[in-house]
Coordinates of C-alpha atoms in Angstrom, one line a residue:
Chain Z
X15 CA 25.5 -2.1 7.5
X16 CA 23.8 -1.3 3.4
X17 CA 20.2 -2.5 3.3
X18 CA 19.5 -5.7 2.4
X19 CA 18.7 -6.4 -1.5
X20 CA 14.9 -6.2 -2.0
X21 CA 13.0 -9.5 -2.5
X22 CA 12.4 -10.6 -5.8
X23 CA 9.1 -10.4 -7.3
X24 CA 7.3 -13.4 -9.3
X25 CA 4.3 -12.7 -11.4
X26 CA 2.6 -15.8 -12.2
X27 CA 1.4 -16.3 -15.7
X28 CA 0.2 -12.5 -15.9
X29 CA -2.3 -11.5 -18.4
X30 CA -2.0 -7.6 -19.2
X31 CA 1.1 -6.3 -20.8
X32 CA 0.2 -3.3 -19.2
X33 CA -0.2 -4.8 -15.5
X34 CA 3.3 -5.9 -16.1
X35 CA 4.3 -2.0 -16.6
X36 CA 2.3 -0.9 -13.5
X37 CA 4.1 -3.5 -11.5
X38 CA 7.5 -2.5 -12.7
X39 CA 6.4 1.0 -11.9
X40 CA 5.7 0.3 -7.9
X41 CA 8.6 -1.7 -7.5
X42 CA 10.0 1.2 -8.5
X43 CA 8.9 3.6 -6.5
X44 CA 9.5 1.2 -3.4
X45 CA 13.1 0.6 -4.3
X46 CA 12.5 -3.2 -5.6
X47 CA 14.1 -4.6 -8.9
X48 CA 14.0 -8.0 -9.9
X49 CA 11.0 -9.2 -11.6
X50 CA 10.4 -12.2 -13.0
X51 CA 7.6 -14.0 -15.2
X52 CA 6.4 -17.3 -15.0
X53 CA 4.7 -18.2 -18.4
X54 CA 3.3 -14.8 -19.5
X55 CA 0.3 -15.3 -21.5
X56 CA 1.2 -13.2 -24.3
X57 CA 5.2 -13.7 -24.4
X58 CA 7.6 -11.2 -23.0
X59 CA 9.0 -8.4 -24.4
X60 CA 5.7 -6.8 -24.7
X61 CA 5.9 -3.1 -26.1
X62 CA 2.6 -2.2 -24.1
X63 CA 4.4 -2.6 -20.9
X64 CA 6.5 0.1 -21.4
X65 CA 3.9 2.8 -21.8
X66 CA 2.8 2.1 -17.7
X67 CA 6.0 1.3 -16.4
X68 CA 6.7 5.3 -16.7
X69 CA 10.0 5.3 -16.6
X70 CA 11.0 2.3 -14.5
X71 CA 12.9 0.4 -17.6
X72 CA 15.3 -0.6 -15.7
X73 CA 12.8 -3.2 -14.1
X74 CA 11.5 -4.3 -17.2
X75 CA 15.0 -4.5 -19.2
X76 CA 15.9 -6.8 -15.8
X77 CA 13.1 -9.3 -16.5
X78 CA 13.7 -12.7 -16.8
X79 CA 10.9 -15.4 -17.9
X80 CA 10.5 -19.0 -16.8
X81 CA 8.2 -22.1 -17.5
X82 CA 7.2 -22.8 -14.2
X83 CA 7.1 -21.5 -10.7
X84 CA 9.5 -24.0 -9.7
X85 CA 11.7 -22.8 -11.9
X86 CA 11.3 -19.4 -10.6
X87 CA 11.6 -19.5 -7.4
X88 CA 14.8 -22.5 -7.7
X89 CA 17.1 -20.2 -6.4
X90 CA 15.2 -18.6 -3.5
X91 CA 14.8 -20.2 0.4
X92 CA 12.1 -18.1 1.3
X93 CA 9.0 -17.2 -1.5
X94 CA 5.8 -16.1 0.0
X95 CA 2.3 -16.1 -1.8
X96 CA 0.7 -13.7 -2.1
X97 CA -3.0 -14.9 -2.4
X98 CA -6.5 -13.0 -0.6
X99 CA -8.1 -16.2 0.4
X100 CA -5.7 -18.3 2.6
X101 CA -6.2 -22.2 1.1
X102 CA -6.6 -25.4 2.4
X103 CA -2.8 -25.9 2.4
X104 CA -1.9 -25.3 6.0
X105 CA 1.1 -23.1 6.2
X106 CA 1.6 -19.9 8.1
X107 CA -0.4 -16.9 6.9
X108 CA 1.1 -13.1 7.4
X109 CA -0.1 -9.8 6.9
X110 CA 2.6 -7.8 4.6
X111 CA 3.7 -6.1 7.2
X112 CA 4.6 -9.5 9.1
X113 CA 5.9 -11.4 5.8
X114 CA 8.4 -8.2 4.9
X115 CA 9.9 -8.4 8.6
X116 CA 10.5 -12.3 7.8
X117 CA 11.8 -11.4 4.6
X118 CA 14.0 -8.9 6.1
X119 CA 15.8 -11.0 8.5
X120 CA 16.3 -14.2 6.0
X121 CA 17.2 -11.3 3.9
X122 CA 19.6 -10.2 6.0
X123 CA 21.0 -14.0 6.7
X124 CA 22.2 -13.7 3.1
X125 CA 19.2 -16.0 2.0
X126 CA 17.1 -15.0 -1.5
X127 CA 14.1 -14.1 -1.2
X128 CA 10.7 -13.2 -3.2
X129 CA 7.0 -12.9 -2.9
X130 CA 4.6 -14.5 -5.5
X131 CA 1.7 -13.0 -7.1
X132 CA -0.8 -14.7 -9.0
X133 CA -2.3 -14.0 -12.2
X134 CA -5.0 -10.9 -12.7
X135 CA -8.1 -13.7 -13.1
X136 CA -7.2 -16.5 -12.0
X137 CA -4.6 -16.1 -9.0
X138 CA -1.9 -18.4 -7.8
X139 CA -2.8 -22.6 -7.9
X140 CA -2.6 -24.6 -5.2
X141 CA 0.5 -26.2 -6.7
X142 CA 2.9 -23.4 -6.7
X143 CA 1.2 -21.9 -3.6
X144 CA 2.6 -25.2 -1.7
X145 CA 6.6 -24.7 -3.4
X146 CA 6.3 -21.3 -1.1
X147 CA 7.3 -21.1 2.7
X148 CA 4.4 -19.1 3.9
X149 CA 1.0 -17.0 2.7
X150 CA 0.9 -13.4 2.4
X151 CA -2.6 -12.1 2.6
X152 CA -3.6 -8.7 2.4
X153 CA -6.3 -7.0 4.4
X154 CA -8.5 -6.9 1.9
X155 CA -12.7 -6.0 2.8
X156 CA -14.4 -8.9 2.1
X157 CA -17.2 -6.9 0.8
X158 CA -14.9 -5.9 -2.2
X159 CA -11.9 -8.7 -3.2
X160 CA -10.8 -7.8 -6.2
X161 CA -7.7 -6.2 -5.6
X162 CA -5.5 -4.9 -8.3
X163 CA -2.1 -6.3 -9.3
X164 CA -0.2 -3.9 -9.4
X165 CA -2.1 -2.8 -6.0
X166 CA -1.3 -6.1 -4.6
X167 CA 2.8 -5.7 -5.3
X168 CA 2.9 -1.9 -4.3
X169 CA 1.1 -2.9 -0.9
X170 CA 3.8 -5.7 -0.3
X171 CA 6.5 -3.2 -1.9
X172 CA 5.7 -0.2 0.5
X173 CA 6.2 -2.5 3.5
X174 CA 9.1 -3.6 2.7
X175 CA 10.5 0.0 2.0
X176 CA 9.4 1.3 5.4
X177 CA 10.6 -1.2 7.3
X178 CA 14.7 -0.7 5.5
X179 CA 13.7 2.8 6.4
X180 CA 12.8 2.1 9.6
X181 CA 16.0 0.3 9.7
X182 CA 15.8 -2.2 12.6
X183 CA 18.2 -4.7 13.3
X184 CA 17.4 -7.9 11.6
X185 CA 17.0 -11.1 13.9
X186 CA 19.2 -13.1 12.2
X187 CA 18.2 -16.7 12.3
X188 CA 19.5 -19.4 14.6
X189 CA 21.5 -22.1 12.7
X190 CA 21.5 -23.1 9.3
X191 CA 19.0 -21.4 6.6
X192 CA 16.5 -23.0 4.9
X193 CA 17.7 -25.4 1.6
X194 CA 16.9 -23.4 -1.8
X195 CA 13.4 -24.0 -3.9
X196 CA 15.4 -26.5 -6.4
X197 CA 16.9 -28.3 -3.5
X198 CA 13.0 -28.3 -2.1
X199 CA 11.9 -29.6 -5.2
X200 CA 14.4 -32.2 -6.1
X201 CA 13.7 -33.8 -2.5
X202 CA 9.6 -33.8 -3.1
X203 CA 9.8 -35.4 -6.5
X204 CA 12.5 -37.9 -5.4
X205 CA 10.2 -38.7 -2.7
X206 CA 7.0 -38.4 -5.1
X207 CA 8.8 -40.8 -7.1
X208 CA 9.4 -43.6 -4.5
X209 CA 6.0 -43.1 -3.1
X210 CA 4.3 -43.8 -6.6
X211 CA 6.3 -46.8 -6.9
X212 CA 5.4 -48.3 -3.7
X213 CA 1.7 -47.5 -4.9
X214 CA 0.6 -44.7 -2.2
X215 CA -0.7 -42.6 -4.9
X216 CA -4.3 -44.0 -4.7
X217 CA -6.7 -43.6 -6.4
X218 CA -3.9 -42.0 -9.0
X219 CA -6.5 -39.2 -9.0
X220 CA -5.5 -38.4 -5.6
X221 CA -1.8 -37.6 -6.4
X222 CA -2.2 -34.0 -6.9
X223 CA -3.3 -33.4 -3.5
X224 CA -1.6 -36.1 -1.7
X225 CA 1.7 -35.0 -2.9
X226 CA 0.5 -30.7 -2.2
X227 CA -0.2 -32.0 1.7
X228 CA 3.2 -33.5 1.9
X229 CA 4.8 -30.7 0.4
X230 CA 3.1 -28.3 2.8
X231 CA 3.8 -30.4 5.5
X232 CA 7.6 -31.0 5.1
X233 CA 7.8 -27.7 3.8
X234 CA 6.7 -25.7 7.5
X235 CA 9.9 -28.1 9.0
X236 CA 12.3 -25.4 7.1
X237 CA 15.0 -28.5 6.5
X238 CA 18.3 -27.8 5.8
X239 CA 20.2 -28.4 2.7
X240 CA 22.2 -30.4 4.5
X241 CA 18.4 -32.1 6.0
X242 CA 17.1 -32.1 2.5
X243 CA 20.0 -34.4 1.7
X244 CA 19.2 -36.3 5.2
X245 CA 15.7 -36.9 4.3
X246 CA 16.8 -38.3 0.5
X247 CA 19.0 -40.9 2.3
X248 CA 15.9 -41.5 4.3
X249 CA 13.7 -41.8 1.2
X250 CA 16.0 -43.6 -0.4
X251 CA 17.0 -46.5 2.2
X252 CA 13.6 -47.2 2.7
X253 CA 12.8 -47.3 -1.3
X254 CA 15.9 -49.6 -1.5
X255 CA 15.3 -51.7 1.8
X256 CA 11.6 -52.1 0.2
X257 CA 13.2 -53.4 -3.1
X258 CA 15.6 -55.9 -1.4
X259 CA 12.4 -57.2 0.7
X260 CA 10.6 -57.8 -2.3
X261 CA 13.5 -59.3 -4.0
X262 CA 14.2 -61.6 -1.1
X263 CA 10.4 -62.4 -1.3
X264 CA 10.6 -63.0 -5.1
X265 CA 13.5 -65.2 -4.5
X266 CA 11.9 -67.3 -1.2
X267 CA 9.3 -67.8 -3.9
X268 CA 11.5 -69.0 -6.8
X269 CA 13.2 -71.2 -3.9
X270 CA 9.3 -72.5 -2.9
X271 CA 8.4 -72.7 -6.7
X272 CA 12.0 -75.0 -7.2
X273 CA 10.8 -77.0 -4.8
Chain F
X17 CA -17.6 -0.8 19.7
X18 CA -18.4 -0.4 15.6
X19 CA -15.4 0.6 14.0
X20 CA -15.4 4.9 13.0
X21 CA -16.5 5.5 10.0
X22 CA -13.3 5.9 7.2
X23 CA -11.7 9.0 6.1
X24 CA -13.1 10.8 3.2
X25 CA -11.0 10.9 0.2
X26 CA -10.8 14.6 -1.7
X27 CA -8.7 14.5 -5.6
X28 CA -8.4 17.7 -6.3
X29 CA -8.5 18.4 -10.0
X30 CA -8.0 14.5 -11.3
X31 CA -7.6 14.2 -15.0
X32 CA -8.6 11.3 -16.3
X33 CA -11.7 9.2 -15.3
X34 CA -10.1 6.0 -15.4
X35 CA -8.1 7.0 -12.6
X36 CA -11.2 8.1 -10.5
X37 CA -12.2 5.0 -11.0
X38 CA -9.4 3.4 -9.8
X39 CA -9.3 5.2 -7.0
X40 CA -13.1 4.2 -6.0
X41 CA -11.8 0.4 -6.5
X42 CA -9.2 0.7 -3.9
X43 CA -11.1 2.6 -1.5
X44 CA -13.6 -0.3 -1.6
X45 CA -10.5 -2.9 -1.2
X46 CA -10.0 -1.3 2.2
X47 CA -13.5 -0.3 2.9
X48 CA -13.3 3.2 2.3
X49 CA -16.3 5.2 0.6
X50 CA -16.9 8.5 0.6
X51 CA -15.3 10.3 -2.5
X52 CA -15.5 13.7 -3.6
X53 CA -14.1 15.7 -6.8
X54 CA -12.8 19.0 -6.8
X55 CA -13.1 20.2 -10.3
X56 CA -12.3 17.3 -12.2
X57 CA -11.0 18.2 -15.7
X58 CA -14.1 16.4 -17.9
X59 CA -16.4 16.7 -15.4
X60 CA -18.8 14.2 -13.7
X61 CA -19.9 11.7 -13.9
X62 CA -17.4 10.1 -16.7
X63 CA -18.7 7.0 -18.4
X64 CA -14.8 5.4 -18.4
X65 CA -14.9 5.9 -14.5
X66 CA -17.3 2.5 -14.1
X67 CA -14.5 0.4 -16.1
X68 CA -11.7 0.9 -13.7
X69 CA -13.9 0.6 -10.7
X70 CA -14.4 -2.7 -11.3
X71 CA -17.6 -2.8 -9.2
X72 CA -17.3 -0.6 -6.6
X73 CA -20.1 1.1 -7.9
X74 CA -21.3 3.0 -4.5
X75 CA -18.1 4.7 -4.1
X76 CA -18.6 6.3 -7.8
X77 CA -22.5 7.1 -7.4
X78 CA -21.6 8.6 -4.0
X79 CA -19.3 10.9 -5.2
X80 CA -19.8 15.0 -4.6
X81 CA -18.1 17.7 -6.8
X82 CA -16.4 20.7 -5.2
X83 CA -15.5 23.8 -7.2
X84 CA -12.4 24.7 -4.8
X85 CA -11.0 22.3 -2.2
X86 CA -11.9 24.9 0.5
X87 CA -15.4 23.6 0.2
X88 CA -14.7 19.9 -0.4
X89 CA -13.1 20.0 3.1
X90 CA -15.9 22.7 4.7
X91 CA -17.4 20.5 7.3
X92 CA -13.7 18.1 8.0
X93 CA -12.0 18.7 11.0
X94 CA -8.5 16.7 10.3
X95 CA -7.6 17.0 6.7
X96 CA -4.0 15.3 5.7
X97 CA -2.4 16.6 2.2
X98 CA -0.8 13.6 0.5
X99 CA 2.1 15.0 -1.3
X100 CA 5.4 13.7 -1.9
X101 CA 7.4 16.8 -1.6
X102 CA 7.2 18.0 1.4
X103 CA 6.8 22.2 0.5
X104 CA 7.7 25.1 2.5
X105 CA 5.1 25.2 4.7
X106 CA 6.1 24.2 8.3
X107 CA 3.5 21.7 8.7
X108 CA 3.6 18.8 10.6
X109 CA 4.6 15.5 8.2
X110 CA 3.6 12.0 8.6
X111 CA 4.1 8.8 7.4
X112 CA 0.6 6.8 5.7
X113 CA 1.1 4.9 8.9
X114 CA 1.5 7.5 11.8
X115 CA -1.3 9.9 9.8
X116 CA -3.7 7.0 10.2
X117 CA -3.7 6.9 13.8
X118 CA -4.3 10.0 13.7
X119 CA -7.6 10.3 11.8
X120 CA -8.4 7.3 13.8
X121 CA -8.0 9.1 16.6
X122 CA -9.4 11.7 15.9
X123 CA -12.8 10.1 13.8
X124 CA -13.1 7.9 17.2
X125 CA -13.5 11.7 18.7
X126 CA -16.6 12.1 16.4
X127 CA -14.0 14.6 13.9
X128 CA -14.7 14.6 10.1
X129 CA -11.6 13.4 8.9
X130 CA -10.2 12.9 5.5
X131 CA -7.1 12.7 3.0
X132 CA -6.6 14.9 0.4
X133 CA -4.7 13.9 -3.6
X134 CA -3.8 16.1 -6.0
X135 CA -4.2 15.9 -9.3
X136 CA -2.3 13.2 -11.9
X137 CA 0.7 15.7 -12.9
X138 CA 0.4 19.1 -11.0
X139 CA -0.1 17.5 -7.5
X140 CA -1.4 19.5 -4.6
X141 CA -1.2 23.5 -4.5
X142 CA 0.0 25.4 -1.5
X143 CA -2.3 27.3 -0.9
X144 CA -4.9 23.9 -0.4
X145 CA -1.9 22.2 1.2
X146 CA -1.7 25.6 3.7
X147 CA -5.7 24.3 4.6
X148 CA -4.6 21.1 5.6
X149 CA -4.0 20.2 9.2
X150 CA -0.6 18.0 8.0
X151 CA 1.3 16.3 5.4
X152 CA 1.3 12.7 4.6
X153 CA 4.6 11.5 2.7
X154 CA 4.5 8.2 1.0
X155 CA 8.1 6.6 1.4
X156 CA 9.0 6.5 -2.2
X157 CA 12.3 6.1 -3.7
X158 CA 13.7 9.4 -4.9
X159 CA 15.2 7.8 -7.8
X160 CA 11.4 6.9 -9.0
X161 CA 9.4 9.4 -7.0
X162 CA 6.2 9.0 -10.0
X163 CA 3.7 7.6 -8.1
X164 CA 0.4 6.8 -9.5
X165 CA -3.1 8.5 -7.8
X166 CA -4.5 5.4 -7.2
X167 CA -1.5 3.3 -5.8
X168 CA -1.4 6.8 -3.3
X169 CA -4.5 6.2 -2.1
X170 CA -4.2 2.2 -2.1
X171 CA -1.3 3.0 0.5
X172 CA -2.8 5.4 2.8
X173 CA -6.2 3.6 2.7
X174 CA -4.1 -0.1 3.6
X175 CA -2.9 1.7 6.6
X176 CA -6.6 2.8 7.7
X177 CA -7.7 -0.7 7.2
X178 CA -4.4 -2.1 9.0
X179 CA -5.3 -0.1 11.9
X180 CA -8.8 -0.7 12.7
X181 CA -8.4 -4.4 11.8
X182 CA -6.0 -4.3 15.1
X183 CA -8.4 -2.5 16.3
X184 CA -6.4 -1.0 18.9
X185 CA -8.4 1.4 21.2
X186 CA -9.2 5.0 20.1
X187 CA -6.6 7.6 22.1
X188 CA -9.1 10.4 22.4
X189 CA -8.3 14.1 22.2
X190 CA -7.8 15.9 25.5
X191 CA -10.2 18.5 25.2
X192 CA -12.2 20.3 22.7
X193 CA -12.0 19.3 19.1
X194 CA -10.8 21.8 16.3
X195 CA -13.0 24.0 14.5
X196 CA -14.0 22.8 11.0
X197 CA -12.7 23.7 7.8
X198 CA -15.3 26.2 7.1
X199 CA -14.8 27.9 10.3
X200 CA -11.5 27.9 10.0
X201 CA -11.6 29.5 6.5
X202 CA -13.6 31.8 7.3
X203 CA -11.5 33.2 10.2
X204 CA -8.5 33.1 7.5
X205 CA -10.7 35.2 5.2
X206 CA -12.1 37.6 7.9
X207 CA -8.1 38.6 9.1
X208 CA -6.7 38.7 5.6
X209 CA -9.8 41.4 4.6
X210 CA -8.7 43.0 7.7
X211 CA -4.8 43.0 6.9
X212 CA -5.7 43.4 3.6
X213 CA -7.2 47.2 4.4
X214 CA -4.5 47.8 6.3
X215 CA -1.9 47.7 3.7
X216 CA -0.2 44.5 5.4
X217 CA 0.6 42.7 2.0
X218 CA 2.6 44.4 0.7
X219 CA 3.6 44.2 -2.4
X220 CA 0.4 43.4 -3.3
X221 CA 2.0 40.2 -5.3
X222 CA 3.3 38.7 -2.2
X223 CA -0.8 38.6 -0.7
X224 CA -0.3 34.6 -1.7
X225 CA 2.9 33.8 -0.1
X226 CA 1.8 35.8 3.4
X227 CA -1.5 34.6 3.7
X228 CA -0.3 31.3 3.1
X229 CA 2.4 31.5 5.9
X230 CA -0.1 33.2 8.2
X231 CA -2.8 30.1 7.6
X232 CA -0.3 27.3 7.9
X233 CA 1.2 29.1 11.5
X234 CA -2.2 29.5 12.9
X235 CA -3.6 26.1 11.2
X236 CA -0.7 24.4 13.1
X237 CA -2.5 25.8 16.7
X238 CA -5.5 23.7 16.0
X239 CA -7.9 25.9 17.4
X240 CA -11.0 24.9 18.6
X241 CA -14.5 26.3 17.2
X242 CA -14.9 28.8 20.4
X243 CA -10.8 29.5 19.9
X244 CA -11.5 30.8 16.4
X245 CA -14.7 32.9 17.6
X246 CA -12.4 34.5 20.0
X247 CA -9.9 34.7 17.5
X248 CA -12.4 37.0 15.4
X249 CA -12.9 39.2 18.0
X250 CA -9.6 40.2 18.1
X251 CA -9.4 40.6 14.4
X252 CA -12.8 42.7 14.8
X253 CA -11.1 44.6 17.8
X254 CA -7.7 45.3 16.4
X255 CA -9.3 46.2 13.0
X256 CA -11.9 48.8 14.3
X257 CA -9.6 50.1 16.9
X258 CA -7.8 51.3 14.2
X259 CA -10.7 52.3 12.5
X260 CA -11.5 54.9 15.4
X261 CA -7.6 55.5 16.0
X262 CA -7.6 56.7 12.1
X263 CA -11.4 58.5 12.7
X264 CA -9.6 60.4 15.7
X265 CA -6.6 61.4 14.1
X266 CA -8.9 62.7 10.7
X267 CA -10.8 64.7 13.3
X268 CA -8.0 65.8 15.3
X269 CA -6.7 66.9 11.8
X270 CA -9.3 68.6 10.7
X271 CA -9.7 70.3 14.0
X272 CA -5.9 71.4 13.0
X273 CA -7.1 73.0 9.7
X274 CA -10.3 74.8 11.1
X275 CA -8.1 76.5 13.9

């Protein structure tokens, strides 16, 4: 068996072009090649990235730029968010070693896999973490947490390559693979639109945290594409049913008022 | 049991102060703190290191500077040389993960342990690798070998910390610990001095490679301090014996000529 294609690296809102180059360099060191940028602060391409890439030009030349994390992960099935501090999202938290193993198995099953990294200062937003299938936490000393972006990529890329070189037989998933990021996002947005129409998000400023909690809860179930479609059927049935109930109520009121 | 003290990091002939700072930063990230410099190109301290250390000031402030690798490892028992290309030294080659385990066990036995890294361009000289107890090779993709110095330190430091956090019971060495670097160097120099006097290094320009081969051969035996002393006794006996033989030969010639 040839080695499975390595995970896509996604950098959210990176600031310094030098860091993008340094990330490309360590990706090449460990055999990763596909880099995606979400809303890089200074646009792309940036001349200064080439100096720090130290010859890993093919990684920089293959970069694709996206406006949002949702778009950047739309074709991927398993994406882990790398963040030092597990947030309040109740998602599985893995070490880089454990994460590499899951990504390896999923990739060997033909799924699209990726690793998401936050910007140099702000890190990742919970909204974007909620779109991922889990969290990777590098075992940083709590006394000195500031880990350089390229170092964080390097640790994960190193674990991937170490795993591939050891070449264990992949553990294939039992049954159907999980749906793509795009399919899940479509399902989430469908649900949220109907819930919003039903007045579920109350008070309105709670929309964000409530929708995140829902996404994380449902995300843990790892729906297949078929199950996501089924769930959308559920949403439609419930909301249409509510519509019918409302219509009937309205009709009966009209009947009453016409009495 | 409290965690064993982490390995000392030794940078040989580092060039950029920024890289020294970046190394200090990743050491702090993974709980390492003792950094030694061998002949840094621009001297020490260098103001620019503090900018890239990102707050790991205690590592920079604790730096000690040495003139040679031999002096920098004199008090250490187990030092691994980190190099991408295993040289012709017939030393054990380990992954960062395997090396961390050996260093962990040796440290838990009370030995001094360290990791030696070469300068940014030239890497390590074979002479210095020959003073180490083994080689660590990071599994770099052969298509893109240029690994940044701080990244190389990070991978090894990460493996140390991962190992410590998993906290396996240490495997203690059976029997006596290996001698210190200083003791071994003294033994090597003693041997080479006597061999040189005996005309062993022939032609003279072969001295360097021949002495390296001897050091690596003997180094693999991991002599205890007692064994190193015994071996020095052997050297003395052999060379004194030779001296006595020569004196007797000279005396008998004198006898013959006086006949």
